[in-house]
Coordinates of C-alpha atoms in Angstrom, one line a residue:
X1 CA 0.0 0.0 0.0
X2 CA 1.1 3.6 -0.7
X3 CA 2.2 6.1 2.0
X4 CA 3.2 9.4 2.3
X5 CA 6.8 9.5 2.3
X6 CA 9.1 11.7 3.2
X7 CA 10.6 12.0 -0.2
X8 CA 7.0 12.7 -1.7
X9 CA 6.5 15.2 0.9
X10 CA 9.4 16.6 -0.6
X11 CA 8.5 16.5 -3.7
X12 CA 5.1 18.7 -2.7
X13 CA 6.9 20.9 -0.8
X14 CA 9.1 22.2 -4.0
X15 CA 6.1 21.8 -6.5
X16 CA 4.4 24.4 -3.7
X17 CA 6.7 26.4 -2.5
X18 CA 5.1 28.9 0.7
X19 CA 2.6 31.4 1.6
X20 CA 0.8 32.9 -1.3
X21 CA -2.5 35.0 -1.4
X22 CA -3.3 35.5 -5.0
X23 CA -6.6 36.6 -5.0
X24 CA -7.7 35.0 -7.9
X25 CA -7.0 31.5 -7.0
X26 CA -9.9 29.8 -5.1
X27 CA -8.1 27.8 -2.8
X28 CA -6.7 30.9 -0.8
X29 CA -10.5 31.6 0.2
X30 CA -12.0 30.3 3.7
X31 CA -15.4 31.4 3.9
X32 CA -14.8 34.0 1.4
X33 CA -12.1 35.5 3.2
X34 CA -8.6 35.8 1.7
X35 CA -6.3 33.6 4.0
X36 CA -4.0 32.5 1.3
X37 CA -2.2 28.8 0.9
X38 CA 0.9 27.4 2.1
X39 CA 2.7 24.5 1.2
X40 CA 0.0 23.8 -0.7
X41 CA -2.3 23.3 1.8
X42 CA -5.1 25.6 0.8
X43 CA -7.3 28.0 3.2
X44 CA -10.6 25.7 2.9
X45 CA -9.3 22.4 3.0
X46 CA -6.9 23.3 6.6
X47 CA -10.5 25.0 7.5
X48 CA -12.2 21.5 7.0
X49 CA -9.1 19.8 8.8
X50 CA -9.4 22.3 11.6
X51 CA -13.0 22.6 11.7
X52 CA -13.0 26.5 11.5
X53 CA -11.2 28.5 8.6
X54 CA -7.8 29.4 9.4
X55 CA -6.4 33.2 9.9
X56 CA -3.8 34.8 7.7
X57 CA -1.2 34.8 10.9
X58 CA -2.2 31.0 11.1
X59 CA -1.3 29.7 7.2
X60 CA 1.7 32.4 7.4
X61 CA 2.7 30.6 10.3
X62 CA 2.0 26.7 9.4
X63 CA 5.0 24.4 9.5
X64 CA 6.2 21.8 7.7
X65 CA 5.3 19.7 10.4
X66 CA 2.1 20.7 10.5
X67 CA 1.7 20.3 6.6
X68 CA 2.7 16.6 6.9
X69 CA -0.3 15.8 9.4
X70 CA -2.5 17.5 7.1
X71 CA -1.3 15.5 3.9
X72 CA -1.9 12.4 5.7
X73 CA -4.8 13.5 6.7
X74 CA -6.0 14.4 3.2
X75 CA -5.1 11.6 1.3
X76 CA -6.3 9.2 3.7
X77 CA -9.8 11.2 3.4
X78 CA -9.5 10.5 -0.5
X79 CA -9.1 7.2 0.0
X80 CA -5.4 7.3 -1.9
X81 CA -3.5 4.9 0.5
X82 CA -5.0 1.3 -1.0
X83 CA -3.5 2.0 -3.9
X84 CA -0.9 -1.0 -4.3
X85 CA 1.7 1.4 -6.1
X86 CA 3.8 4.4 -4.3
X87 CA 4.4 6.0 -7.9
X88 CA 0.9 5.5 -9.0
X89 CA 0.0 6.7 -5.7
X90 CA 1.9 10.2 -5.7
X91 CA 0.1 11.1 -9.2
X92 CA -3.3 10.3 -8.3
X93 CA -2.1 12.5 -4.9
X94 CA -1.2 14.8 -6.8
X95 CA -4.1 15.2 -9.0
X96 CA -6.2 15.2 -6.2
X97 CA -5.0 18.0 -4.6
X98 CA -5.5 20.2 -7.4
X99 CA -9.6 19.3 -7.4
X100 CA -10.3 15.6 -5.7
X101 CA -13.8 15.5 -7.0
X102 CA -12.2 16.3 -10.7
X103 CA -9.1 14.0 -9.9
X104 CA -11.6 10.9 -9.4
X105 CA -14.1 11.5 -12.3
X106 CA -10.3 11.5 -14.4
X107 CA -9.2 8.3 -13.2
X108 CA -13.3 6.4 -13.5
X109 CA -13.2 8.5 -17.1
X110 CA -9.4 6.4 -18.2
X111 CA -10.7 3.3 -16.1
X112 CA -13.7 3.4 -18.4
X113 CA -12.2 3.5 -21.6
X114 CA -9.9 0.6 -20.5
X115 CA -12.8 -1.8 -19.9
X116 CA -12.8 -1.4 -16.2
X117 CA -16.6 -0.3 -15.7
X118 CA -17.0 2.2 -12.7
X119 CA -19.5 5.1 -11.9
X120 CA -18.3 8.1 -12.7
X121 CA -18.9 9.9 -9.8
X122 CA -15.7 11.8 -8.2
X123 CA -15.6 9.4 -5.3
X124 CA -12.6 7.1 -5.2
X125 CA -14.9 4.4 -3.3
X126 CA -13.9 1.0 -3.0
X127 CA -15.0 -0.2 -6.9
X128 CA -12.6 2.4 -8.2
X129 CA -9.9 1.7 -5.7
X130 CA -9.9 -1.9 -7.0
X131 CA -10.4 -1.3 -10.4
X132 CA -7.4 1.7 -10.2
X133 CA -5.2 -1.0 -8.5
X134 CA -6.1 -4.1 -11.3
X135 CA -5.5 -1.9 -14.0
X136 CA -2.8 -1.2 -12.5
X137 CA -1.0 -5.0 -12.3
X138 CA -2.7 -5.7 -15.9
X139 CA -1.4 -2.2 -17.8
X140 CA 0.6 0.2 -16.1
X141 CA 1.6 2.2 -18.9
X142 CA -1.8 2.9 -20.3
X143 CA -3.6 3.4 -16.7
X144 CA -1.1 5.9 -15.3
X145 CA -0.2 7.9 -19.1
X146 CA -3.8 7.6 -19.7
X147 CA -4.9 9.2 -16.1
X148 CA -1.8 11.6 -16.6
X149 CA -2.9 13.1 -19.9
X150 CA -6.9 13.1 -19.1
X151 CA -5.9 14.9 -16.3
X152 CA -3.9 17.9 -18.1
X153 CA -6.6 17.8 -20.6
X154 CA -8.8 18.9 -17.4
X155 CA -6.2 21.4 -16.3
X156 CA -6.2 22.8 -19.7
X157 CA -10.2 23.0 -20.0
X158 CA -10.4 25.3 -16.9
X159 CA -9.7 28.2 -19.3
X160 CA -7.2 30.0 -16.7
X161 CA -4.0 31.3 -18.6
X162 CA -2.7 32.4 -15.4
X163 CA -2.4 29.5 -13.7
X164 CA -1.7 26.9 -16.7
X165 CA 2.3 27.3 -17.4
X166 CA 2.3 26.5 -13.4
X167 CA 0.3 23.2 -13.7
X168 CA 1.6 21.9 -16.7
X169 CA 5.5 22.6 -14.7
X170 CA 4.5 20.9 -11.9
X171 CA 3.4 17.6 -14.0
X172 CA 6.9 17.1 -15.2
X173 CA 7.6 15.7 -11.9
X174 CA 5.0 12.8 -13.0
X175 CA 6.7 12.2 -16.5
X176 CA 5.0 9.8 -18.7
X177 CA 6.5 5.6 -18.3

């Protein structure tokens, strides 16, 4: 099963970089208040984590430490850890923290069109899960290039030039096998 490693961690912690508060990207709004991201970790998603939104001096003031927990946290609530392989794992992981819901409906779209019949439905329940991991053992190629270019076909869909060059950068740490 697949883990959050250190080295992963890592890798998300370059791809991130720190605190940023641009307000036109969505994920550095709590409640519709400008709190910014860090590491990654956005405003609403340490707010559902928390249970309250955070404060600016809060995400300015997260630690890497602190960023860990939460990516445990998160990829354990998007069901990521069954997945039987680590690489596998940190694109889907990857993915999903750029939309989960979006991420998902990717991965049933490509599990689809490889004969592996699942809802598409944005939740990575336990049919996906199994049907991610046995496309997995029977084609790894074609289930991770396939997942890999559906999903920068979704980046580049989103119709936001500002933030493209960024995305499409950050997927050459998942090059194609």
């Amino acid at each position: 099963m697949a883990q959050l490693t250190p080295a992963f961690f890592q890798t998300i912690l370059k791809i991130e970089g720190g605190y940023q508060a641009m307000p036109d990207d969505n994920g550095n709004y709590c409640d519709g208040n400008l709190v910014g991201t860090k590491y990654g970790v956005s405003a609403a998603a340490l707010g559902t984590w928390w249970g309250r939104c955070p404060t600016v001096a809060e995400m300015k003031a997260l630690t890497t430490d602190t960023a860990y927990q939460f990516y445990s946290w998160y990829f354990d609530k998007y069901n990521l850890y069954p997945i039987e392989n680590q690489k596998f794992f940190e694109l889907l992981a990857n993915n999903t923290m750029g939309s989960p819901v979006n991420a998902a409906r990717v991965e049933q779209r490509v599990l689809n069109k490889m004969g592996y019949p699942v809802a598409v439905d944005g939740i990575r329940g336990a049919t996906t899960i199994a049907a991610l991991n046995a496309a997995w053992r029977s084609n790894p190629t074609a289930i991770y290039n396939g997942i890999r270019s559906e999903w920068i076909a979704y980046l580049q869909s989103l119709k936001k030039p500002q933030f493209l060059p960024g995305w499409l950068k950050r997927m050459e740490n998942f090059p194609p096998l």
